[in-house]
Structures are given as structure tokens and as C-alpha cells.
Coordinates of C-alpha atoms in Angstrom, one line a residue:
M1 CA 0.0 0.0 0.0
Q2 CA 2.9 2.4 0.7
Y3 CA 4.0 1.9 -2.9
I4 CA 0.6 3.2 -4.0
I5 CA 1.1 6.2 -1.9
L6 CA 4.5 6.8 -3.4
E7 CA 3.1 6.6 -6.9
I8 CA 0.4 9.2 -6.0
I9 CA 3.2 11.5 -4.8
H10 CA 5.1 10.9 -8.0
Y11 CA 2.2 12.3 -10.0
I12 CA 1.6 15.3 -7.8
E13 CA 5.2 16.0 -6.8
A14 CA 4.9 19.5 -8.2
D15 CA 2.7 20.3 -5.3
M16 CA 4.9 19.3 -2.4
K17 CA 2.6 20.5 0.4
L18 CA -0.2 18.4 -0.9
A19 CA 2.1 15.4 -1.5
T20 CA 3.5 15.7 2.1
Y21 CA 0.0 15.9 3.5
I22 CA -1.3 12.8 1.6
Y23 CA 1.7 10.7 2.3
F24 CA 1.7 11.6 6.0
T25 CA -2.0 11.2 6.5
L26 CA -2.5 8.0 4.6
G27 CA 0.6 6.5 6.0
M28 CA -0.4 7.2 9.5
C29 CA -3.9 5.8 9.0
I30 CA -2.5 2.6 7.4
F31 CA 0.0 2.1 10.2
S32 CA -2.5 2.8 13.0
C33 CA -5.1 0.4 11.6
N34 CA -2.7 -2.4 11.1
W35 CA -1.1 -1.9 14.5
A36 CA -4.4 -1.6 16.3
I37 CA -5.6 -4.9 14.8
A38 CA -2.4 -6.7 15.6
D39 CA -2.0 -5.6 19.2
E40 CA -4.6 -6.9 21.6
K41 CA -2.3 -7.5 24.6
P42 CA -2.7 -5.5 27.9
H43 CA -0.7 -2.3 27.5
N44 CA 0.8 0.1 30.0
V45 CA 2.5 3.4 29.7
I46 CA 4.9 5.1 32.2
L47 CA 5.7 8.8 31.4
F48 CA 8.8 9.9 33.3
V49 CA 9.4 13.6 33.1
A50 CA 12.8 14.9 34.2
D51 CA 12.0 18.6 34.6
G52 CA 14.5 20.8 33.0
L53 CA 16.8 18.1 31.8
R54 CA 19.1 19.2 29.0
P55 CA 19.7 16.3 26.5
G56 CA 23.4 17.4 26.0
L57 CA 24.2 16.4 29.5
I58 CA 22.9 12.8 29.3
N59 CA 25.8 10.4 29.3
E60 CA 27.1 7.3 31.2
K61 CA 28.6 9.5 33.9
N62 CA 25.8 11.9 34.6
A63 CA 22.8 9.8 33.8
P64 CA 23.5 6.1 33.0
A65 CA 19.9 4.9 33.1
M66 CA 18.8 7.6 30.8
A67 CA 21.7 7.1 28.5
T68 CA 21.0 3.4 28.2
L69 CA 17.3 4.0 27.5
L70 CA 18.1 6.4 24.7
K71 CA 20.7 4.0 23.3
N72 CA 18.5 0.8 23.4
G73 CA 15.2 2.4 22.6
V74 CA 14.2 5.4 20.5
R75 CA 16.0 8.7 20.8
F76 CA 14.1 11.7 19.4
E77 CA 17.1 13.8 18.3
N78 CA 14.9 16.6 16.9
S79 CA 12.8 17.2 19.9
H80 CA 11.0 20.4 21.0
S81 CA 9.6 22.1 24.0
I82 CA 6.5 24.3 23.5
F83 CA 7.2 28.0 23.7
P84 CA 7.0 29.8 26.1
T85 CA 9.3 27.1 27.5
F86 CA 7.8 26.8 30.9
T87 CA 6.7 23.8 33.0
M88 CA 2.9 24.3 33.2
A89 CA 2.7 25.3 29.5
N90 CA 4.4 22.1 28.5
A91 CA 2.6 20.0 31.1
A92 CA -0.6 21.2 29.5
S93 CA 0.6 20.2 26.0
M94 CA 1.8 16.8 27.2
S95 CA -1.4 16.0 29.0
S96 CA -3.8 17.3 26.3
G97 CA -1.9 16.9 23.1
H98 CA -2.7 20.5 22.1
L99 CA -0.7 23.6 21.7
L100 CA -1.1 26.6 24.0
G101 CA -3.6 28.4 21.8
D102 CA -6.0 25.6 22.6
N103 CA -5.2 24.7 26.2
G104 CA -4.7 28.3 27.4
I105 CA -1.8 27.6 29.8
F106 CA 0.5 30.2 28.3
S107 CA 3.2 30.2 31.1
N108 CA 3.7 29.4 34.8
T109 CA 2.2 32.8 35.7
I110 CA -0.8 34.0 33.7
F111 CA -3.4 36.7 33.9
V112 CA -6.7 35.1 34.8
N113 CA -8.9 38.3 35.1
F114 CA -10.3 37.4 38.6
P115 CA -8.8 37.6 42.1
T116 CA -7.4 34.2 43.0
K117 CA -8.0 33.6 46.7
S118 CA -5.3 30.9 46.8
A119 CA -2.8 33.4 45.5
A120 CA -3.6 36.3 47.9
N121 CA -6.2 37.6 45.5
S122 CA -3.7 38.2 42.7
V123 CA -5.1 38.4 39.2
T124 CA -1.6 37.0 38.0
P125 CA -1.2 33.8 40.0
F126 CA 1.6 31.4 39.8
I127 CA -0.3 28.3 38.9
E128 CA 2.0 25.5 40.1
N129 CA -0.5 25.1 42.9
D130 CA -3.3 22.6 43.4
S131 CA -5.6 25.1 45.0
V132 CA -5.1 27.7 42.3
L133 CA -5.8 25.1 39.6
G134 CA -9.0 24.2 41.4
E135 CA -10.0 27.9 41.3
L136 CA -9.2 28.1 37.6
D137 CA -11.5 25.1 37.0
S138 CA -14.3 26.7 38.9
H139 CA -14.0 30.0 37.2
F140 CA -13.6 28.8 33.7
A141 CA -16.8 26.7 33.4
G142 CA -15.4 23.7 35.2
D143 CA -12.4 23.1 33.0
Y144 CA -9.7 25.7 32.5
L145 CA -7.8 23.4 30.1
N146 CA -10.8 23.1 27.8
E147 CA -9.3 19.8 26.5
E148 CA -9.5 16.3 27.8
T149 CA -6.3 14.9 29.3
I150 CA -4.8 11.5 28.6
L151 CA -5.3 10.4 32.3
A152 CA -8.9 11.5 32.3
A153 CA -9.5 9.6 29.1
A154 CA -7.7 6.5 30.4
R155 CA -9.6 6.6 33.6
K156 CA -12.9 6.8 31.8
K157 CA -12.0 3.8 29.7
G158 CA -11.3 1.8 32.8
L159 CA -7.5 1.9 33.0
M160 CA -5.7 2.5 36.3
T161 CA -4.2 6.0 36.5
A162 CA -1.6 7.7 38.7
A163 CA 0.4 11.0 38.6
I164 CA 3.2 11.4 41.1
G165 CA 5.7 14.2 41.6
K166 CA 6.2 17.9 41.3
L167 CA 3.4 20.2 42.5
G168 CA 1.4 21.7 39.6
P169 CA 2.2 19.7 36.5
T170 CA 1.4 16.4 38.3
L171 CA -2.2 17.5 38.9
M172 CA -2.4 18.9 35.3
F173 CA -2.7 15.4 33.9
D174 CA -6.1 14.8 35.7
H175 CA -7.0 18.1 37.3
L176 CA -10.7 17.3 37.5
A177 CA -10.0 14.2 39.6
R178 CA -9.8 15.7 43.0
S179 CA -11.5 13.1 45.2
G180 CA -8.6 10.7 45.6
D181 CA -10.8 7.8 44.5
E182 CA -10.3 8.4 40.8
S183 CA -6.7 8.9 39.7
I184 CA -4.0 8.7 42.3
I185 CA -2.5 12.2 42.6
I186 CA 0.6 12.6 44.9
D187 CA 2.7 15.8 44.9
D188 CA 4.4 18.2 47.3
S189 CA 1.1 19.1 49.0
T190 CA -0.1 15.5 49.7
G191 CA -1.2 15.2 53.2
R192 CA -1.6 18.9 53.6
A193 CA -3.6 21.0 51.1
G194 CA -3.3 18.6 48.2
I195 CA -5.6 16.0 46.6
P196 CA -6.6 13.4 49.3
L197 CA -5.4 9.9 49.2
S198 CA -7.9 7.1 48.9
T199 CA -8.5 4.9 51.9
E200 CA -7.0 1.9 50.0
L201 CA -3.8 3.7 49.3
K202 CA -3.5 5.1 52.8
S203 CA -3.8 1.6 54.1
Q204 CA -1.1 0.4 51.7
L205 CA 1.3 3.1 52.8
Q206 CA 0.7 2.4 56.4
A207 CA 1.4 -1.3 55.9
L208 CA 4.6 -0.4 54.1
G209 CA 5.7 2.0 56.8
L210 CA 5.5 5.0 54.4
P211 CA 3.9 8.3 55.6
D212 CA 0.8 9.6 53.9
T213 CA 2.3 13.1 54.0
A214 CA 4.9 14.1 51.4
P215 CA 8.1 15.7 52.7
T216 CA 9.0 19.2 51.8
R217 CA 12.0 20.1 49.7
G218 CA 13.9 21.0 52.8
L219 CA 17.3 22.6 52.0
N220 CA 16.7 22.1 48.4
G221 CA 14.0 24.7 48.5
N222 CA 16.5 27.4 49.6
S223 CA 16.9 29.9 46.8
G224 CA 19.2 32.3 48.7
N225 CA 19.3 36.0 47.9
S226 CA 21.6 38.6 46.4
S227 CA 24.2 38.1 49.2
T228 CA 23.5 34.5 50.2
P229 CA 24.0 31.5 48.0
G230 CA 21.0 29.1 47.3
T231 CA 21.0 25.4 47.7
T232 CA 23.9 23.0 47.4
V233 CA 21.9 19.8 47.7
A234 CA 19.6 17.9 45.2
N235 CA 16.0 17.2 46.0
T236 CA 16.7 13.7 47.2
E237 CA 14.5 13.4 50.3
Q238 CA 11.2 14.4 48.6
Q239 CA 11.9 12.4 45.5
N240 CA 12.9 9.3 47.4
Y241 CA 9.5 9.4 49.0
F242 CA 7.7 9.7 45.6
V243 CA 9.8 6.8 44.2
N244 CA 9.1 4.6 47.2
V245 CA 5.4 5.2 46.9
T246 CA 5.6 4.5 43.2
T247 CA 7.7 1.3 43.3
R248 CA 6.6 -0.2 46.6
A249 CA 2.9 0.7 46.6
I250 CA 1.4 1.9 43.3
L251 CA 3.1 -0.4 40.7
P252 CA 2.7 -3.6 42.8
S253 CA -1.0 -2.7 43.3
F254 CA -1.4 -2.2 39.6
K255 CA 0.3 -5.5 38.9
E256 CA -2.0 -7.3 41.4
K257 CA -5.1 -5.9 39.9
G258 CA -4.1 -7.0 36.4
K259 CA -5.5 -4.1 34.5
S260 CA -3.8 -1.8 32.0
F261 CA -2.5 1.4 33.5
V262 CA -0.9 4.8 32.7
L263 CA 1.4 6.4 35.3
V264 CA 3.1 9.8 35.2
F265 CA 6.2 10.5 37.3
W266 CA 7.2 14.1 37.3
S267 CA 10.7 14.5 38.8
R268 CA 11.3 18.1 40.1
D269 CA 15.0 17.6 39.6
P270 CA 17.1 18.7 37.8
D271 CA 14.8 21.8 37.4
G272 CA 14.4 22.7 41.1
S273 CA 18.1 22.4 41.9
Q274 CA 19.2 24.2 38.7
H275 CA 16.9 27.1 39.6
N276 CA 18.1 27.4 43.2
Q277 CA 21.7 26.2 43.0
G278 CA 24.2 28.1 45.1
D279 CA 27.3 27.2 43.1
S280 CA 27.4 30.5 41.1
L281 CA 26.1 33.4 43.2
N282 CA 26.1 36.5 40.9
Q283 CA 28.6 34.7 38.5
L284 CA 27.8 33.3 35.1
M285 CA 30.4 30.5 35.6
P286 CA 29.8 27.7 36.4
G287 CA 26.1 28.8 36.3
I288 CA 23.9 25.8 35.9
N289 CA 26.8 23.4 35.2
G290 CA 28.1 23.2 38.8
P291 CA 28.1 20.3 41.2
T292 CA 24.6 20.9 42.5
S293 CA 23.1 20.7 39.0
M294 CA 25.0 17.6 38.2
A295 CA 23.8 15.9 41.5
A296 CA 20.2 16.8 40.5
I297 CA 20.6 15.1 37.1
K298 CA 22.0 12.0 38.8
N299 CA 19.1 12.2 41.3
A300 CA 16.5 12.1 38.5
D301 CA 18.4 9.3 36.8
T302 CA 18.4 7.2 40.0
D303 CA 14.6 7.6 40.2
L304 CA 14.1 6.4 36.6
A305 CA 16.4 3.4 37.3
A306 CA 14.4 2.5 40.4
I307 CA 11.1 2.6 38.4
Q308 CA 12.6 0.6 35.6
K309 CA 13.9 -2.1 38.0
T310 CA 10.5 -2.4 39.6
V311 CA 8.8 -2.8 36.2
Q312 CA 11.3 -5.6 35.5
D313 CA 10.9 -7.3 38.9
L314 CA 7.1 -7.2 38.5
E315 CA 7.5 -8.8 35.1
L316 CA 5.7 -5.9 33.5
D317 CA 8.4 -4.9 31.0
S318 CA 6.9 -7.0 28.2
T319 CA 3.7 -4.9 28.4
T320 CA 4.9 -1.5 29.5
D321 CA 6.3 1.3 27.4
I322 CA 8.5 3.9 29.3
I323 CA 8.7 7.4 27.8
L324 CA 11.4 9.7 29.0
V325 CA 11.0 13.4 28.4
S326 CA 11.9 16.8 29.8
D327 CA 9.5 19.8 29.6
H328 CA 12.1 22.3 28.5
G329 CA 15.8 23.0 28.4
F330 CA 17.7 25.4 30.8
S331 CA 19.9 28.5 30.9
T332 CA 21.9 30.5 33.4
I333 CA 20.4 33.8 34.5
S334 CA 21.8 37.2 33.5
K335 CA 20.5 40.4 35.1
Q336 CA 22.5 42.8 32.9
S337 CA 21.2 45.6 30.7
K338 CA 22.7 48.9 29.5
T339 CA 19.4 50.3 28.3
S340 CA 16.9 49.6 30.9
P341 CA 15.7 52.6 33.1
S342 CA 14.9 50.2 35.9
A343 CA 18.5 48.9 36.1
K344 CA 19.6 52.4 37.0
G345 CA 17.7 52.3 40.3
Q346 CA 18.6 51.1 43.8
Y347 CA 16.5 48.3 45.3
K348 CA 16.5 46.1 48.3
N349 CA 18.2 42.7 47.7
V350 CA 19.3 43.7 44.1
I351 CA 22.9 44.2 43.2
T352 CA 23.5 47.8 42.1
G353 CA 23.3 48.0 38.3
Q354 CA 21.4 44.8 37.8
L355 CA 17.8 44.4 36.6
P356 CA 15.3 44.1 39.4
P357 CA 12.4 41.6 39.5
G358 CA 9.6 43.1 37.3
F359 CA 12.0 45.2 35.2
L360 CA 9.8 44.7 32.1
A361 CA 6.7 46.1 33.8
M362 CA 8.7 48.9 35.4
D363 CA 10.3 49.9 32.1
I364 CA 6.9 49.9 30.3
A365 CA 5.3 51.9 33.0
H366 CA 8.2 54.4 32.8
S367 CA 7.8 54.7 29.0
L368 CA 4.0 55.2 29.2
G369 CA 4.3 57.6 32.1
M370 CA 1.7 55.6 34.0
P371 CA 1.6 54.4 37.6
L372 CA 2.6 50.8 38.4
F373 CA 0.8 48.6 40.9
D374 CA 1.7 45.2 42.4
P375 CA -1.0 42.5 41.9
D376 CA 0.8 40.3 44.4
N377 CA 0.8 42.9 47.1
Q378 CA -2.8 43.9 47.4
N379 CA -2.5 46.0 44.3
G380 CA -0.2 48.4 46.1
L381 CA 1.4 51.4 44.3
V382 CA 5.1 50.7 43.4
G383 CA 6.9 53.9 44.4
P384 CA 10.5 55.1 43.7
G385 CA 13.1 52.6 44.9
A386 CA 10.7 49.8 45.1
S387 CA 10.5 46.7 42.9
L388 CA 7.6 44.3 42.3
S389 CA 7.2 41.5 44.8
K390 CA 6.9 38.7 42.2
G391 CA 7.7 40.7 39.0
N392 CA 4.0 41.0 37.8
G393 CA 2.6 44.5 37.3
L394 CA -0.6 46.4 36.6
I395 CA 0.0 49.5 34.6
G396 CA -2.5 52.4 34.5
A397 CA -4.2 54.9 36.7
D398 CA -6.6 52.4 38.3
P399 CA -5.3 48.9 39.2
A400 CA -8.8 47.6 39.0
N401 CA -8.9 48.6 35.4
P402 CA -5.3 48.6 34.2
L403 CA -4.2 49.7 30.8
A404 CA -1.8 46.8 30.6
I405 CA -0.9 43.7 32.7
V406 CA 2.5 42.1 32.8
A407 CA 2.9 38.5 33.8
A408 CA 6.6 37.9 34.6
N409 CA 7.8 34.4 34.1
G410 CA 11.6 34.3 33.5
G411 CA 13.1 33.9 30.0
S412 CA 9.9 35.4 28.5
D413 CA 7.1 37.6 29.7
L414 CA 3.4 38.0 28.8
I415 CA 1.6 41.3 28.3
Y416 CA -2.2 41.6 28.3
L417 CA -4.2 44.6 27.1
P418 CA -7.8 44.4 28.4
T419 CA -9.0 46.6 25.6
V420 CA -7.9 46.7 22.0
N421 CA -5.7 49.9 21.9
K422 CA -3.3 49.9 18.9
A423 CA -1.7 53.2 20.0
V424 CA -0.8 51.7 23.4
A425 CA 0.4 48.5 21.8
E426 CA 2.6 50.4 19.4
K427 CA 4.1 52.4 22.2
I428 CA 4.8 49.3 24.2
I429 CA 6.3 47.5 21.2
H430 CA 8.6 50.5 20.5
T431 CA 9.7 50.5 24.2
L432 CA 10.5 46.8 24.0
S433 CA 12.4 47.1 20.7
S434 CA 14.7 49.7 22.2
Q435 CA 15.8 47.5 25.1
D436 CA 19.0 45.4 24.7
Y437 CA 17.4 42.6 26.8
V438 CA 14.6 41.9 24.2
S439 CA 15.1 39.5 21.4
G440 CA 11.9 39.0 19.4
I441 CA 8.3 40.1 19.9
F442 CA 5.0 38.3 19.1
V443 CA 1.7 40.2 18.9
N444 CA -1.9 39.0 19.1
D445 CA -3.4 39.0 15.6
R446 CA -6.4 41.0 16.8
L447 CA -4.1 44.0 17.2
G448 CA -2.9 43.9 13.6
R449 CA 0.7 43.9 12.3
F450 CA 3.6 45.9 13.7
A451 CA 7.0 46.3 12.2
G452 CA 9.6 44.1 13.9
T453 CA 7.1 41.6 15.2
L454 CA 5.4 38.4 14.2
P455 CA 1.8 37.3 14.8
M456 CA 1.1 35.0 17.7
S457 CA -0.7 32.7 15.3
S458 CA 2.7 31.8 13.8
I459 CA 3.7 30.0 17.0
G460 CA 0.4 28.3 17.8
M461 CA -0.8 30.6 20.5
L462 CA -4.2 31.5 19.1
G463 CA -6.9 28.9 19.2
S464 CA -9.9 27.8 21.3
A465 CA -8.5 28.6 24.8
V466 CA -10.9 29.8 27.5
T467 CA -8.3 31.6 29.6
P468 CA -7.3 35.1 28.6
T469 CA -5.0 35.2 25.7
P470 CA -1.9 37.4 25.9
D471 CA -1.6 40.3 23.5
I472 CA 2.2 40.6 23.4
V473 CA 4.8 37.9 24.1
V474 CA 8.3 39.1 24.8
N475 CA 11.3 36.9 24.3
F476 CA 14.4 37.9 26.2
A477 CA 18.0 37.9 24.9
S478 CA 20.3 35.0 25.3
F479 CA 23.9 34.2 24.5
E480 CA 26.2 31.2 24.7
Q481 CA 29.3 30.7 26.7
T482 CA 32.3 28.7 25.5
C483 CA 31.4 24.9 25.4
L484 CA 31.1 22.1 22.9
D485 CA 27.3 22.2 23.0
P486 CA 25.8 25.7 23.2
T487 CA 22.4 24.4 24.4
T488 CA 24.1 23.2 27.7
C489 CA 25.8 26.5 28.5
A490 CA 23.4 29.3 27.4
V491 CA 22.8 32.5 29.4
T492 CA 19.4 34.3 29.2
V493 CA 18.2 37.6 30.6
S494 CA 15.4 36.6 33.0
D495 CA 12.6 38.5 34.7
T496 CA 12.7 36.6 38.0
L497 CA 13.3 36.8 41.8
L498 CA 16.3 34.5 41.4
Q499 CA 19.8 35.8 41.1
Q500 CA 22.3 36.2 38.3
G501 CA 24.1 32.9 38.0
Q502 CA 21.2 30.7 39.0
G503 CA 19.0 28.9 36.5
M504 CA 15.9 29.8 34.4
H505 CA 14.2 28.9 31.2
G506 CA 11.2 30.2 29.1
S507 CA 13.0 31.8 26.3
F508 CA 12.9 31.0 22.5
S509 CA 16.6 30.1 22.4
R510 CA 17.4 26.6 21.2
A511 CA 18.9 26.0 24.7
D512 CA 15.4 26.3 26.1
T513 CA 13.4 24.7 23.2
R514 CA 15.6 21.7 23.0
N515 CA 14.3 19.1 25.4
T516 CA 15.0 15.5 26.1
M517 CA 12.8 12.8 24.5
G518 CA 13.1 9.0 24.3
A519 CA 11.1 5.8 24.6
I520 CA 11.6 2.1 25.2
G521 CA 9.3 -0.8 25.4
P522 CA 7.3 -3.3 23.4
S523 CA 5.7 -0.7 21.2
F524 CA 8.9 1.0 20.2
K525 CA 11.8 0.4 17.8
K526 CA 15.1 -0.6 19.3
H527 CA 18.4 1.3 18.8
Y528 CA 16.6 3.9 16.7
I529 CA 17.5 7.6 16.3
D530 CA 14.4 9.5 15.1
P531 CA 15.4 12.5 12.9
L532 CA 11.9 13.9 12.5
P533 CA 10.7 16.8 14.6
A534 CA 8.8 15.9 17.8
S535 CA 7.2 17.9 20.5
N536 CA 5.7 17.6 23.9
A537 CA 2.3 18.0 22.3
D538 CA 3.0 14.9 20.2
L539 CA 3.4 12.9 23.4
G540 CA -0.2 13.3 24.4
I541 CA -1.4 12.2 21.1
T542 CA 1.1 9.3 20.9
I543 CA 0.1 8.0 24.4
A544 CA -3.5 8.2 23.5
E545 CA -2.8 6.1 20.3
L546 CA -0.8 3.5 22.3
L547 CA -3.6 3.0 24.8
K548 CA -6.4 3.4 22.2
L549 CA -8.0 6.2 24.1
P550 CA -10.9 8.0 22.4
I551 CA -10.3 11.7 23.0
A552 CA -12.6 14.4 21.6
S553 CA -10.8 17.6 20.7
K554 CA -12.3 21.1 20.9
G555 CA -9.4 22.9 19.3
N556 CA -7.4 22.2 16.1
L557 CA -3.8 22.9 17.4
K558 CA -3.0 19.3 18.0
G559 CA 0.2 17.3 18.0
R560 CA 0.8 14.2 15.9
F561 CA 1.2 10.5 16.4
L562 CA 4.9 9.6 16.5
S563 CA 4.3 6.5 14.4
E564 CA 7.8 6.5 12.9
A565 CA 9.1 5.4 16.3
L566 CA 7.1 2.1 16.2
P567 CA 8.1 -1.0 14.3
G568 CA 6.7 -0.8 10.8
G569 CA 5.7 2.8 11.5
F570 CA 5.4 5.4 8.8
I571 CA 8.4 7.7 8.2
G572 CA 7.4 11.1 6.8
K573 CA 9.4 14.2 5.9
A574 CA 9.7 17.5 7.5
I575 CA 9.8 20.9 5.9
K576 CA 12.0 23.6 7.5
E577 CA 11.0 27.2 7.0
E578 CA 12.0 30.7 8.1
V579 CA 9.4 33.3 9.0
R580 CA 10.7 36.9 9.0
S581 CA 9.0 40.1 10.1
T582 CA 9.5 43.5 8.6
T583 CA 12.2 45.6 10.1
D584 CA 11.3 48.2 12.8
Q585 CA 12.7 51.7 13.3
E586 CA 15.4 50.3 15.6
G587 CA 16.6 48.0 12.8
H588 CA 15.2 44.8 14.4
A589 CA 13.3 42.0 12.8
T590 CA 11.9 39.0 14.6
I591 CA 13.0 35.8 12.9
L592 CA 11.3 32.4 13.5
I593 CA 12.8 29.1 12.4
R594 CA 10.3 26.3 12.5
Q595 CA 9.6 22.9 11.0
R596 CA 6.4 21.4 9.6
M597 CA 5.0 17.9 9.3
G598 CA 1.6 18.0 7.7
E599 CA -0.4 20.6 9.8
Q600 CA 1.9 20.2 12.9
M601 CA 4.5 23.0 13.6
Y602 CA 7.7 22.6 15.6
F603 CA 9.5 25.7 16.8
D604 CA 13.3 25.7 16.8
V605 CA 14.3 29.2 17.7
A606 CA 13.1 32.8 17.4
G607 CA 14.3 36.3 18.1
Y608 CA 16.6 39.0 16.8
P609 CA 19.6 37.6 14.9
G610 CA 22.6 37.5 17.1
R611 CA 20.6 37.9 20.3
T612 CA 19.2 34.4 20.7
V613 CA 21.1 31.2 21.1
G614 CA 20.7 29.2 17.9
L615 CA 19.9 32.2 15.7
S616 CA 23.1 33.6 14.2
A617 CA 23.8 37.2 13.6
K618 CA 24.0 36.6 9.8

């Protein structure tokens, strides 16, 4: 049958877009049908997420279990995080199989347009929080994601389901299952303010001598300040608990019940340790490549090895696929700017001459000549010499009706304009273009086109989302230090409470968009390097296909089934393209490099040439 498809392409090869679409679509269908008929065995999937793991650091020394998985199974060498490259945005894409324009989780901190009680009544809450997520569900018609998740679909089909690990993204995989008797949800807040445990699981933990309250991060949660280094230990205590619950209670219980299951294990390390590491206070070297970060990578690798061993010991390896992925890459933080008005001020806990938290909101307010209010401090006025408590800002005469809202996130920020005002948008864009810390601007299509910017539709950020959609997305500048792999040693200007020399992500540099992705198990090829583009949105679709889960979609910005990674799977072709804006009055143009397979888009890198890692000055 594939020969017939090839003949069709031969006759329409002049229209390459049509040829690619037919080849990809028919091939996927044929493969899916054959595979679905042939495979009637019980089928399990374990998704192991190593938060913030850079693929360039996986080797036999740092991460032997991960290196072995990628060698013996499938390694997706052309993998992609979803931009903005933040945890919750990528958790939403993994869990739903949709891009951000559909699922509406545009970053870790978003504007929600209502006071969130769980976040001190802020309208810009940090959403890595179970209570905040519950409020979002209540406010947005019972489902802020607006798309069904893979765990919810699996649970409805009768599969056993569990999500264990980092607070926020763990619950994202089945955020509507809050009783404890549906999906098993275990995270940082378990036993305190989190999702309750079922009576059955509590009894199991008691019999095993395991507490039913998760430990805190302890010393690993210490981020330090401008004069005191952050943590020098990995997140071992908390993750040991999650692994013990997974390997000693949950997996044996799933085995005993004899039903198919899907389990998500979200390892906070290396992300948490790379953020908070105290190896490089105010220094760019070693940055996120010091001993604490390396210990964090080894910690995540040890957890994966323990889960793999349990799968083998329980004789589940012949029916269980294990997928390894990271939500995003990582960079070292810079707080330097020669152009920012805010960098010229004096602030508490900020090194003189460095950018303060909330510098973007402060610089925009300065340019507009408007007051600035702090949504995370009871909408208090930010006076001279003060910075924003969490970086978020309300700009305008009335904080209840601001002219603009800035949601600060790290390597990129979001700007919301409650009313369509092209004059204000143009002023803000001009302000951004004149700053040396900016590298690329994306604007909501509803505002029209502006020189030097690209539309948000070009990066999959406009769709069927029910949460407020940003109007301007700002990518911050990045540069590489001297090393063999630039994606392991990048530096990014970051709007964050953390210090220069610590770790951050969120930008459109290839260091942040390049994530880890691999798979091993009965469904996947062995010793295979997949050259095709793949993304975190593809994982949701692929897991649904592996488990034969019927999932209805509301939006059209979906990932694809990674069929080429399966024996006999269809191998398509990708088209690489460059999208370039016009040049603005500062001489800047936003450049986007992306790949396409059929209707799916994969975003490599974007920004101003020479200001973003992976985008040369030429």
C-alpha cells in the first residue's frame, strides 16, 4: 500500500505541500489500523518527566539509566519544548496533546482576570499550585484546560491511572479528579492541602511504613538572595518518597489488579536544583553546570532506574512502554542591561546596576508615564526605589482597570491589554524594541501587524483557549558561553526573583526549546534515532494512540502520532521554514525558524539575529 502512496506522490510531486499531506495522513492511517488490529495485549505506559533536563548532559557518567534508555530504545534527536518554554505550559501540552492556543496555559504565571484567593487575591497567580488550579477550573466553566487529558480519558476507559511528583504539573494530567478515589495524585502538598489519598492507598502506605504526607523540599527549596547562595543539595528526600510510593505501593498494586495502567512520574530535579543552585552566586560561571546541578541530574536518573527495575521485577516490562521526556531546556540567568531605566535604580536585595524583579513592567510603566501597581501585594502602588514582589505588574491609573498587565515568568514575559488599543500596543512595542534585553516580539493577531514583530498565530498561541490570551509575548535575549554544546551553557536575561548565575528557562533560544525525549518498550523500535521533529504536544497524542484512548478535541492545534518510532511505522518528511518580520525603526526583525510535518508545527528558535542562542547574527 505504501508503494501506491509513493506513486500518488510521484504524479503530484509538483505540489509538495499536498504530497506531504497525503503521504503523511494515509501512511499514519494505514499504520495505525494495522497496529491496532495486531496488538490486543494489555498495555501500560509510564511517562517519566525529568523537569528541565538538557539532552546534551545525558551520558554514562551523569545519567547512566537515561543514556541506556536512549541507546537501546528510541531517541528523538529533533525534539521540541513548547514556547513559552515553561513547566505548566508544557505539562498542558503533554497532557492534552494540544498547543497553548487551545489549552490556554501560556506560562507558569498568567493573567486570569479574577482575584485568585489561593494566591492572595492576585489576578496574575503562579499556577504551580493545586488550590489555584481548582479555582481556575471553577472560574472557567469547570475546565480551564478546555481539552480532555490522557489520564482522564484512560480513567474513563477503565484503566488504572496515577500521577506522582512535582506540584502543579502532576495534577495537570487529571486536574478534574480531586477526590482521591479516581486517579492517584501525589505531589508536594499530599497530606496537607493537596488532593486526598484514597482509603485503600492510605492503608497500603501504612502497611509499608510509608507516611501519607509528602516531605517538603527541605534545604533544596532554599533559593538564597543577592548576598547568600542558594541550595547546594539535590531534591533527594522528597523524590525518594515519591519513588518509594511508586515502586513499593502503586506499581505492585497495579500489577496485582491485572489491568492496564498509565502512570506519570514528574521529577522536580534537575529543574528545582538548577533554579536554586548556590554554586554560582552572581557569577555566570559555572552557572547551571556546577556540582549541585550535576547531582540533580543524577538524582532524577536514579529515580528512573528504580522505576525501571520495579517494572522488570514485577514482570511488567513486556507490556509496559516507558517514555522519558523533559518539559524544557535550561539556561543560566543574566541580570544585565545597558538600556533599561529600571537597572539604574537602587532596590532592596538587588545588586547595584542589575535588573530588578519586574523590570519589564517597570520599564513599560516608565515609558508610558503611568503608575505601576503590584497585583501580588494587594494592588499596592510601586513607588520610587521599590520593585515588584513577584515581577508582575498592573500599569495604569486604576489597578482595578489597568491599561496593561505584565505576567513575569523568566526567560519570556506576557503582556495583556484588556481593551484593543493599537496606540498603546505600538508604544509598548517601541519600548520593547529599544531594550537590549529583548530578542523578538509576538503580537496577538487581533491588534494587527507591527514592524519588527510576528503574529502569535505563527507560533500556535491563538486557538480555542478559554483563559485570557496574551496580546504581546516578549522573548528575552540569550547568548552562549564557550562549550562544545551551546544548548548546555546558554545564558538568558530573565525576569525573576532568582539571582544572576542561578537557573531559568522560558525563552525562545534553542537551549530552552531543545528538550529530552526518548522511549523504550514493546511498542517502540530498538536502537533507533528518530530524525523527525517531535514535541511535547505529540506525546499526548502518541500515548492516546498507544492506549487506544478516544479523546474528543475542541481545538485544532494538535500534536501528531509519532508513528515512525514504532516497528513498521510510517516515516514522513519535515519541511523547514524561516518566517521573518519586517524591520522596525530600531533596525530589528523577529525571525522564527520552525519545521512542519503536515499541519503540525515545531518551533526551533526565534528572536533578533545575534541575540538568541541558535539564531546567528547573519
